[in-house]
Amino acid sequence: MQDTVLSVQHLSTSFFTDEGELKAVDDISYDVHQGEFVALIGESGSGKSVSALSILRLVGDPPGKIVGGKVLFHDTDLLQISDKEMQEVRGSKISMIFQEPATALNPVMTIGNQIAEPLRVHKKMSKQQAFREAASLLSKMKIPNVEQRIKQYPMEFSGGMQQRAMIAMAMSCQPEILIADEPTTALDVTVQAQVLEELNQLRLSTNTAILLITHNLGLVARYADSVKIMYGGRILEMGSTYDIFENPHHPYTLGLIRAVPRLDQPKSYGLHTIKGEPASQEDRMMNNCLFVKRCKYATDICWKQQPKAEEISEGHMCACFHADFTAAEREELLR
Amino acid sequence: MARYALKRVLLLIPTLILVTFIVFMLMRIIPGDAVDYLVQVLQSSSGGKTIDREAVEVMLGLDKPLLTQYFIWLNDLLHGDLGDSFFMTGTVSSIISYEMPATLELVILTFLLTTVISIPLGLLCAARQDTITDNVIRVISVIMMSVPVFWIATLILVYPAVWWGYAPPMTYVSFFEAPIQNLRMFFIPALLGAITSAGGQLRNVRTLTLEVMRQDYIRTAWSKGIKERMILLKHAFRNTMIPVITMLGGSIGYLLGGSVILETMFNIPGIGQQLTTSLGMRDYPMVQGCILLISVIAMVINLIVDLLYKAVDPRVEIE
């Protein structure tokens, strides 16, 4: 493996409300290597967005607060540095794109102005220089008529073009890591594929690591190098894309894969769901397996203890007491 | 843009006609009659001689049917004639044109001071939300909003006079003749007016800014590594200005209406003072003229506010 650029260690983020502490992210650890495409998968409320926002310290405080852990960028703990030092990291070393490009771009600033801004702040470029650079970035993102487009406002762009402008903005300072928080969810299916393909091309040419947050397993299988499965604020299983899709061990991962409809299955196979509800706050506060209520393999021990992540093969971790029990289902699913 | 402006100006005409009708009829509906008042005045001044009521009515042109009176007034209006005051010497237009500059100056000064006080303080509160700075300014703003202007005005007039023998100048001079002397007279009443209106406005600016600061595009700005001050001034401010312009524009109408108290207390010969006196005497042409003018000013300000939207918000499509 190449050099580790980001190492998240035991990161925990909570929200403090009138009802008490809500654990959004609970003790997660993973590494991101140079140029790697990492996917963070989980259902709504599983803490994937909050964990990503925590890396850049963008969780709204109050009510959110990072309560523990380290975020090592090279050897610097991003959670320890000053606000000013953090500003120098954001948009320059680590940048981020968001789910809804329509609301994530400032409606009263021109596209060119918004793309040029990080260049002017971080690279100290002059106005003309930054605009020229912004234009070339936009044309790299396959936006036609750049000279004209750059003077327009976000509302004059289509959704796909807005997201491309966001990507151009985030990539403007050639960051080492790009965090993409469900970047294609708000887009058309055809545009989704294009945007992700362009993002991937950009990664390959700049060697920027991508941390993609999504619940689209298809995208993950196609592009990701490694996958983390999040549930209730914790990582249940993680490994290479091959490990997760061809050798899944956690009952939840199996459930997710089973839930993806496939064209080669007979109609009678139907649509599969994972029964039950996502882990509630009460579930998260108790000392048991988070998935226990929805798991068909659950036994007494699952109700009494939290399973530790155990290594199945190199780099493939699974937090389940009964990872062995799933062998039969795995066989059946992947047949 | 020019076409839109022209369209809006043309649309003012029907509104204006409606306003003339309402203004005219309102004056006739309110109880009390200019004739009664004039008869009384004439009687006492002539030492108790009986005055012919009908003759007075004919003299004032009030003997004709109401609608006829309205159309006569409207016709004169179209010829630029607002009529003659019932009680004062001179035409309504000459009296108003003498008094309007003072009121306008007071309103404009008050408006400028309100803006200068409320926008920076509102932004400061939003940037320092829930800190001591924010809380102190908010408490002061509530005091500013709730203390009646005539009360502070009284204090300002009385105490400096008692303590230091100082009183604000009370003789009106035009700004164009003696600007410094003129400003010395207008500054204190304008500041008082601004204090009362800025309290509410700065709270609005604060709330609106906080609302904007919660938007996704502000989070994007943070993720780009931009400094807080720049986020506030560059990313949030213009978005906040869109509703703030509406608010401040709307406040000018109130300032015009509220100028009467300050005009009276600081002896400013303005239209507010004139309007109250004329209303008391049921001086129909005078009141109609004053209200009409104030309405026109309000309409023009609304138009300016609408046109300003386009300048601030590119999403506003004007055709």
XYZ file of C-alpha atoms in Angstrom:
654
model
C 0.000 0.000 0.000
C 1.036 3.582 -0.560
C 1.563 6.172 2.153
C -1.185 6.802 4.627
C -2.408 10.400 4.294
C -5.258 10.306 6.755
C -5.645 8.156 9.805
C -8.877 8.394 11.742
C -8.408 6.870 15.172
C -11.205 6.180 17.640
C -13.139 9.204 16.422
C -16.329 9.915 18.377
C -18.752 12.759 17.721
C -21.872 13.464 19.739
C -24.713 15.941 19.664
C -25.735 17.465 22.945
C -29.422 18.292 23.084
C -32.024 18.816 25.800
C -32.645 15.059 25.761
C -28.997 14.370 26.490
C -26.086 13.102 24.495
C -26.746 11.607 21.081
C -23.900 9.523 19.761
C -23.631 10.130 16.040
C -20.188 8.653 15.533
C -18.887 6.171 18.074
C -15.261 5.125 18.098
C -14.448 4.640 14.434
C -10.972 4.081 13.023
C -9.733 3.762 9.476
C -6.896 4.862 7.208
C -6.934 6.579 3.847
C -3.921 6.114 1.589
C -2.546 8.355 -1.070
C -4.750 8.313 -4.161
C -7.074 5.720 -2.671
C -10.806 5.623 -3.392
C -12.501 4.907 -0.092
C -16.248 4.377 0.211
C -18.181 4.937 3.407
C -21.489 3.129 3.201
C -24.410 3.186 5.556
C -28.086 3.952 5.829
C -29.440 7.388 6.748
C -28.458 8.310 10.283
C -25.565 5.865 10.426
C -23.137 8.715 11.062
C -21.286 8.638 7.767
C -21.771 12.344 6.992
C -21.009 13.423 10.552
C -17.833 11.359 10.589
C -16.715 13.074 7.383
C -17.642 16.545 8.623
C -15.709 15.775 11.814
C -12.529 15.327 9.800
C -12.765 18.960 8.655
C -14.193 20.099 12.014
C -17.322 21.322 10.289
C -19.820 19.798 12.692
C -21.991 22.627 14.019
C -20.918 23.426 17.559
C -23.279 23.696 19.412
C -24.926 21.173 19.402
C -22.265 18.895 17.872
C -18.953 18.137 19.500
C -16.089 15.823 18.720
C -15.734 13.988 22.014
C -12.759 11.777 21.386
C -10.186 10.319 19.083
C -7.644 11.635 16.659
C -7.682 12.654 13.031
C -4.098 12.351 11.856
C -3.370 14.094 8.579
C 0.161 12.905 7.871
C 1.416 13.391 11.436
C -0.716 16.358 12.491
C -3.774 15.768 14.637
C -6.392 17.989 13.000
C -8.394 17.987 16.217
C -5.564 19.679 18.112
C -4.509 22.497 15.780
C -5.806 26.070 16.009
C -8.760 27.395 14.017
C -6.407 29.392 11.844
C -4.266 26.353 11.043
C -7.445 24.399 10.304
C -8.525 27.075 7.811
C -5.267 26.510 5.970
C -6.021 22.796 5.680
C -9.616 23.218 4.535
C -10.011 23.680 0.793
C -6.278 23.409 0.314
C -5.136 20.023 1.673
C -8.530 18.473 2.316
C -11.636 19.709 0.545
C -15.214 18.645 0.397
C -18.195 18.507 -1.923
C -21.769 18.171 -0.805
C -24.980 16.425 -1.589
C -27.104 19.256 -2.997
C -25.055 21.400 -5.357
C -28.021 23.756 -5.732
C -27.898 24.824 -2.092
C -24.186 24.299 -1.562
C -23.245 27.076 -3.989
C -23.754 30.685 -2.967
C -26.707 31.988 -5.014
C -25.479 35.586 -5.211
C -21.870 34.945 -6.227
C -20.758 34.082 -9.735
C -19.439 30.584 -10.377
C -16.042 31.992 -11.365
C -15.820 33.991 -8.176
C -16.599 30.925 -6.090
C -14.071 28.722 -7.843
C -11.397 31.422 -7.759
C -11.855 32.022 -4.049
C -9.829 29.092 -2.652
C -7.062 29.879 -5.160
C -6.896 33.455 -3.968
C -7.021 32.473 -0.299
C -4.629 29.525 -0.333
C -2.421 30.098 -3.351
C -2.431 33.898 -3.003
C -3.191 34.243 -6.707
C -4.160 37.580 -8.213
C -7.717 38.046 -9.334
C -6.939 37.555 -13.037
C -4.730 34.546 -12.379
C -7.360 32.892 -10.207
C -10.074 33.486 -12.794
C -7.915 32.076 -15.575
C -7.226 29.030 -13.432
C -10.935 28.714 -12.587
C -11.781 28.770 -16.294
C -9.296 26.028 -17.066
C -10.596 23.936 -14.158
C -14.149 24.289 -15.440
C -13.199 23.289 -18.948
C -11.414 20.238 -17.516
C -14.778 19.346 -16.004
C -16.169 19.382 -19.561
C -18.199 22.545 -19.224
C -18.604 24.284 -22.593
C -18.401 28.068 -23.180
C -16.291 28.533 -20.111
C -15.561 32.236 -20.718
C -19.261 32.937 -20.569
C -20.193 30.357 -17.961
C -17.701 31.667 -15.467
C -19.598 34.945 -15.199
C -22.898 33.229 -14.545
C -24.665 32.499 -11.279
C -25.358 28.996 -9.932
C -29.046 29.200 -10.855
C -28.057 29.430 -14.512
C -26.370 26.009 -14.254
C -28.051 22.617 -14.406
C -27.682 20.270 -11.440
C -24.934 18.264 -13.083
C -23.039 21.402 -14.058
C -23.411 22.800 -10.559
C -21.883 19.650 -9.117
C -19.068 19.845 -11.682
C -18.452 23.426 -10.622
C -18.370 22.231 -6.997
C -15.814 19.595 -7.928
C -13.718 22.161 -9.832
C -13.863 24.377 -6.741
C -12.905 21.571 -4.376
C -10.073 20.356 -6.609
C -8.750 23.849 -7.389
C -5.872 23.698 -4.911
C -5.036 20.057 -5.713
C -5.964 18.710 -2.282
C -4.597 15.426 -1.010
C -8.033 14.279 0.050
C -11.452 15.036 -1.378
C -14.424 14.201 0.806
C -17.504 13.667 -1.334
C -20.698 13.563 0.725
C -23.244 11.806 -1.480
C -22.213 13.928 -4.456
C -24.567 12.322 -6.931
C -27.683 11.742 -4.839
C -29.412 14.893 -6.097
C -28.544 14.217 -9.738
C -30.132 12.340 -12.598
C -29.043 8.723 -12.959
C -27.272 9.340 -16.279
C -25.567 12.460 -14.934
C -24.586 10.543 -11.777
C -22.497 8.140 -13.794
C -20.821 10.933 -15.775
C -19.986 13.007 -12.713
C -18.552 10.048 -10.849
C -16.542 8.975 -13.854
C -15.069 12.481 -14.145
C -14.332 12.514 -10.437
C -12.525 9.204 -10.770
C -10.511 10.423 -13.770
C -9.516 13.473 -11.780
C -8.390 11.251 -8.926
C -6.243 9.145 -11.206
C -4.585 12.179 -12.788
C -3.958 14.119 -9.562
C -3.472 11.254 -7.116
C -5.995 12.788 -4.736
C -7.569 10.332 -2.331
C -11.357 10.296 -2.394
C -13.557 9.544 0.586
C -16.955 8.876 -0.932
C -19.992 8.787 1.286
C -22.878 7.030 -0.351
C -25.555 4.423 -0.104
C -25.248 3.462 -3.725
C -23.573 0.049 -3.715
C -23.340 -0.028 -7.494
C -21.072 3.030 -7.563
C -18.956 1.588 -4.794
C -18.444 -1.760 -6.480
C -17.354 -0.002 -9.627
C -14.947 2.626 -8.321
C -13.897 2.055 -4.737
C -10.618 0.496 -3.609
C -11.826 -0.075 -0.100
C -15.152 0.023 1.685
C -16.289 0.779 5.238
C -19.747 -0.334 6.262
C -21.184 1.983 8.930
C -24.127 1.270 11.148
C -25.385 3.244 14.146
C -22.236 5.357 14.276
C -19.800 2.450 14.169
C -17.973 0.563 11.468
C -19.269 -3.004 11.316
C -17.138 -4.295 8.496
C -14.377 -2.902 6.370
C -12.020 -4.188 3.772
C -11.108 -4.010 0.132
C -13.962 -3.810 -2.336
C -13.265 -7.437 -3.184
C -13.503 -8.436 0.488
C -16.813 -6.682 0.937
C -18.547 -7.780 -2.234
C -17.042 -11.237 -2.746
C -16.373 -12.291 0.799
C -18.757 -10.390 3.105
C -18.898 -11.682 6.668
C -21.141 -9.380 8.648
C -24.872 -10.220 8.561
C -25.586 -6.533 7.885
C -23.245 -6.402 4.898
C -24.876 -9.540 3.562
C -28.272 -7.940 4.021
C -27.155 -4.833 2.118
C -25.807 -6.832 -0.788
C -28.913 -8.971 -0.854
C -31.060 -5.823 -0.979
C -29.556 -4.645 -4.277
C -31.930 -5.728 -7.055
C -30.185 -7.560 -9.875
C -31.222 -8.033 -13.454
C -29.973 -11.611 -13.600
C -32.257 -12.770 -10.813
C -35.661 -14.318 -11.528
C -38.646 -12.099 -10.761
C -39.734 -14.499 -8.015
C -36.642 -13.499 -6.061
C -38.359 -10.201 -5.242
C -36.921 -7.239 -3.424
C -35.118 -7.970 -0.216
C -35.134 -5.706 2.793
C -33.405 -5.766 6.143
C -36.238 -6.101 8.629
C -36.494 -3.814 11.647
C -35.367 -0.294 12.257
C -31.988 1.467 12.351
C -30.199 1.497 15.693
C -31.906 3.983 18.006
C -30.150 6.132 20.565
C -31.109 3.653 23.308
C -29.551 0.850 21.274
C -26.382 2.881 20.921
C -26.149 3.504 24.653
C -26.365 -0.184 25.570
C -23.483 -2.539 25.671
C -24.533 -4.992 22.993
C -24.170 -5.535 19.298
C -25.872 -2.645 17.486
C -27.384 -4.935 14.874
C -28.720 -7.499 17.335
C -32.423 -6.642 16.986
C -32.371 -7.188 13.241
C -29.968 -10.094 13.081
C -31.124 -13.655 12.421
C -27.900 -15.098 13.795
C -28.173 -13.307 17.159
C -27.462 -15.366 20.271
C -27.148 -14.548 23.972
C -23.660 -13.153 23.704
C -24.793 -10.584 21.121
C -27.144 -9.102 23.735
C -24.465 -8.952 26.404
C -21.348 -7.703 24.733
C -20.163 -5.414 22.009
C -18.293 -7.399 19.391
C -14.745 -6.209 18.708
C -13.547 -5.839 15.163
C -11.592 -8.929 14.240
C -9.347 -9.453 11.308
C -10.610 -11.993 8.807
C -7.829 -11.545 6.352
C -5.297 -8.777 5.925
C -7.145 -5.449 6.016
C -10.537 -7.105 6.234
C -12.161 -6.411 9.602
C -15.550 -7.525 10.830
C -17.246 -6.776 14.149
C -19.434 -9.823 14.672
C -19.348 -12.775 17.076
C -20.793 -15.067 14.491
C -18.969 -14.134 11.308
C -18.557 -17.882 10.755
C -22.323 -18.525 10.816
C -22.834 -16.436 7.711
C -20.853 -18.806 5.512
C -23.940 -20.604 4.209
C -25.734 -17.381 3.336
C -22.605 -16.059 1.675
C -22.377 -19.164 -0.455
C -26.005 -18.846 -1.469
C -25.821 -15.114 -2.178
C -22.713 -15.210 -4.285
C -23.479 -18.377 -6.155
C -34.374 46.782 -16.749
C -35.399 50.171 -18.190
C -38.571 48.654 -19.575
C -39.374 47.087 -16.231
C -38.839 50.416 -14.472
C -41.106 52.162 -16.967
C -43.784 49.523 -16.495
C -43.619 49.965 -12.751
C -43.872 53.740 -13.077
C -46.935 53.408 -15.296
C -48.476 51.041 -12.760
C -48.169 53.805 -10.182
C -50.849 55.811 -11.994
C -53.886 53.669 -11.124
C -52.567 53.360 -7.573
C -52.247 57.100 -7.404
C -55.824 57.635 -8.594
C -57.070 55.251 -5.938
C -55.049 57.120 -3.332
C -56.551 60.469 -4.330
C -60.040 59.031 -3.999
C -59.361 57.499 -0.570
C -57.660 60.637 0.695
C -60.503 62.821 -0.502
C -63.279 60.655 0.905
C -61.527 60.013 4.236
C -61.507 63.716 4.922
C -65.265 63.967 4.324
C -66.057 60.905 6.423
C -64.356 62.019 9.617
C -66.698 63.923 11.907
C -66.369 67.663 12.242
C -66.589 70.179 9.470
C -64.313 72.893 8.194
C -67.340 75.170 7.818
C -68.319 74.962 11.487
C -64.791 75.796 12.470
C -64.474 78.720 10.076
C -67.859 80.147 11.102
C -66.722 79.998 14.731
C -63.463 81.738 13.942
C -65.127 84.414 11.842
C -67.773 85.015 14.501
C -65.301 85.533 17.288
C -63.054 87.711 15.184
C -65.910 89.909 14.020
C -67.189 90.412 17.553
C -70.234 88.171 17.569
C -71.797 89.046 14.249
C -73.942 86.299 12.762
C -72.181 84.656 9.868
C -74.061 83.097 6.971
C -73.121 79.431 6.960
C -74.143 78.870 3.385
C -72.058 81.779 2.167
C -69.015 80.207 3.797
C -69.826 76.875 2.141
C -70.038 78.527 -1.248
C -66.819 80.371 -0.586
C -64.971 77.107 0.164
C -66.627 75.291 -2.690
C -68.234 72.786 -0.333
C -71.806 73.407 -1.515
C -71.451 71.209 -4.562
C -72.135 67.425 -4.556
C -69.275 65.326 -3.153
C -68.318 63.661 -6.430
C -68.316 66.969 -8.265
C -65.994 68.343 -5.591
C -63.730 65.336 -6.044
C -63.500 65.760 -9.785
C -62.862 69.493 -9.488
C -59.991 68.708 -7.125
C -58.706 65.967 -9.414
C -58.896 68.262 -12.420
C -56.948 70.965 -10.606
C -54.474 68.312 -9.488
C -53.816 67.303 -13.073
C -53.037 70.939 -13.772
C -50.548 70.953 -10.917
C -52.826 72.888 -8.603
C -53.371 71.464 -5.135
C -55.830 74.211 -4.226
C -55.739 76.906 -1.564
C -55.587 76.364 2.142
C -58.869 77.190 3.915
C -57.172 78.993 6.738
C -53.680 79.914 5.756
C -52.570 82.373 3.197
C -51.009 80.799 0.172
C -51.609 77.807 -2.015
C -51.209 74.287 -0.670
C -48.283 73.669 -2.998
C -46.409 76.727 -1.829
C -46.867 75.776 1.831
C -45.885 72.165 1.213
C -42.875 73.050 -0.881
C -41.690 75.236 1.957
C -42.166 72.460 4.548
C -41.284 69.326 2.650
C -37.487 69.798 2.595
C -37.295 69.885 6.393
C -39.284 66.667 6.753
C -37.392 64.920 4.001
C -34.107 65.922 5.551
C -35.191 64.609 8.941
C -36.425 61.333 7.435
C -33.329 60.813 5.300
C -30.993 61.552 8.191
C -32.964 59.262 10.486
C -32.922 56.540 7.855
C -29.189 56.825 7.272
C -28.449 56.732 10.987
C -30.791 53.750 11.441
C -28.942 51.868 8.703
C -25.517 52.811 10.013
C -26.462 51.668 13.521
C -28.498 48.558 12.778
C -26.547 46.742 10.064
C -23.088 46.636 11.700
C -24.505 45.927 15.151
C -26.820 43.239 13.771
C -23.903 41.571 12.003
C -21.769 41.817 15.126
C -24.494 40.148 17.203
C -24.856 37.347 14.663
C -21.093 36.775 14.533
C -20.888 36.696 18.325
C -24.121 34.819 18.889
C -24.932 34.153 22.564
C -21.799 35.834 23.868
C -21.750 38.789 26.261
C -21.447 41.229 23.337
C -24.523 39.773 21.702
C -26.548 39.764 24.907
C -25.620 43.308 25.893
C -26.497 44.673 22.457
C -29.773 42.786 22.450
C -30.770 44.120 25.859
C -29.937 47.642 24.725
C -31.926 47.108 21.539
C -35.019 46.164 23.547
C -34.629 49.368 25.557
C -34.213 51.316 22.317
C -37.378 49.792 20.917
C -39.533 50.262 23.983
C -38.623 53.732 25.225
C -40.972 56.312 23.716
C -39.183 58.859 21.581
C -40.888 61.855 23.185
C -39.596 60.778 26.563
C -35.931 60.646 25.543
C -36.480 63.824 23.558
C -37.740 65.532 26.699
C -34.724 64.354 28.686
C -32.378 65.551 25.967
C -34.047 68.922 25.853
C -34.252 69.395 29.620
C -31.132 67.944 31.230
C -28.347 69.437 29.100
C -30.102 72.759 29.513
C -30.180 72.349 33.291
C -26.663 70.967 33.679
C -24.670 72.799 31.078
C -27.022 75.467 29.858
C -27.046 73.837 26.428
C -30.091 73.497 24.216
C -30.184 72.278 20.635
C -30.708 75.121 18.152
C -34.356 75.749 17.432
C -34.226 78.111 14.488
C -34.611 76.492 11.107
C -32.143 77.303 8.380
C -31.981 75.532 5.061
C -29.210 72.981 4.584
C -28.156 74.723 1.406
C -27.750 78.066 3.121
C -25.917 77.011 6.260
C -25.192 73.290 6.288
C -23.396 73.151 9.626
C -25.985 75.132 11.503
C -28.691 73.093 9.823
C -27.089 69.777 10.795
C -26.648 70.950 14.368
C -30.386 71.361 14.502
C -31.284 68.112 12.773
C -28.700 65.722 14.172
C -30.234 65.215 17.604
C -33.841 64.600 16.486
C -32.599 62.342 13.690
C -30.458 60.365 16.133
C -33.415 59.969 18.475
C -35.592 58.746 15.638
C -32.829 56.378 14.556
C -32.391 54.992 18.060
C -36.036 53.993 18.288
C -36.168 52.399 14.868
C -32.679 50.849 14.901
C -33.528 48.675 17.937
C -35.955 46.554 15.984
C -33.972 46.680 12.774
C -30.752 45.429 14.312
C -32.584 42.485 15.825
C -33.963 41.703 12.394
C -30.529 41.953 10.809
C -29.197 39.596 13.493
C -31.949 37.004 12.975
C -31.678 37.163 9.190
C -27.896 36.825 9.295
C -28.113 33.822 11.613
C -30.625 32.287 9.249
C -28.233 32.770 6.331
C -25.287 31.437 8.359
C -27.119 28.119 8.699
C -27.379 27.664 4.928
C -25.486 24.986 3.030
C -23.464 27.471 0.998
C -22.004 28.912 4.189
C -20.849 25.424 5.170
C -19.278 25.194 1.718
C -17.482 28.475 2.358
C -16.120 27.076 5.636
C -14.972 23.939 3.824
C -12.981 26.151 1.448
C -10.929 27.478 4.351
C -12.263 31.023 4.291
C -11.915 33.227 7.355
C -14.965 33.889 9.488
C -14.894 37.617 8.784
C -14.870 37.035 5.032
C -17.651 34.478 5.288
C -19.767 36.993 7.143
C -19.010 39.950 4.895
C -18.674 38.268 1.519
C -20.846 35.168 1.623
C -23.541 35.974 4.145
C -23.970 39.745 3.841
C -25.396 39.969 0.336
C -27.813 37.167 1.050
C -28.910 38.923 4.221
C -29.330 42.218 2.367
C -32.202 40.913 0.253
C -34.735 40.854 3.107
C -33.008 43.726 4.928
C -33.620 46.088 1.992
C -37.338 45.330 2.112
C -37.385 45.964 5.826
C -35.452 49.208 5.756
C -37.378 50.454 2.717
C -40.637 49.745 4.495
C -39.459 51.630 7.559
C -39.260 54.915 5.638
C -43.056 55.053 5.537
C -43.136 54.803 9.330
C -40.444 57.437 9.646
C -42.487 59.844 7.518
C -45.563 59.210 9.623
C -43.653 59.388 12.880
C -41.771 62.569 12.082
C -44.508 64.711 13.566
C -43.456 64.136 17.192
C -39.847 65.047 16.566
C -40.810 67.976 14.356
C -43.019 69.368 17.077
C -40.532 68.845 19.907
C -37.565 70.266 18.043
C -39.488 73.015 16.314
C -38.788 71.784 12.813
C -41.178 73.375 10.332
C -42.064 70.148 8.566
C -44.990 68.512 6.918
C -45.812 66.311 9.898
C -46.470 69.337 12.046
C -48.444 70.955 9.264
C -50.538 67.842 8.774
C -51.598 67.622 12.433
C -52.514 71.296 12.603
C -54.461 71.133 9.359
C -56.247 67.973 10.434
C -57.377 69.695 13.623
C -58.861 72.533 11.615
C -60.279 70.224 8.931
C -58.329 72.140 6.304
C -59.339 69.729 3.527
C -57.046 70.869 0.695
C -54.048 71.089 2.996
C -54.535 67.585 4.451
C -55.260 66.091 1.041
C -52.145 67.661 -0.389
C -49.918 66.480 2.458
C -51.189 62.903 2.452
C -51.003 62.708 -1.309
C -47.394 63.797 -1.259
C -46.478 61.334 1.501
C -48.168 58.540 -0.472
C -46.232 59.440 -3.589
C -42.973 59.371 -1.630
C -43.872 55.963 -0.176
C -44.694 54.617 -3.630
C -41.458 55.894 -5.109
C -39.465 54.302 -2.278
C -41.204 50.975 -2.859
C -40.298 51.210 -6.506
C -36.667 51.898 -5.663
C -36.618 48.930 -3.278
C -38.001 46.654 -6.010
C -35.393 47.826 -8.461
C -32.659 47.345 -5.856
C -33.547 43.641 -5.543
C -32.220 43.044 -8.994
C -28.949 44.689 -8.070
C -28.545 42.498 -4.988
C -30.091 39.197 -6.011
C -29.265 37.768 -9.451
C -32.095 35.271 -9.071
C -34.649 38.055 -9.432
C -35.690 37.918 -13.051
C -36.845 41.261 -14.370
C -38.457 41.499 -17.756
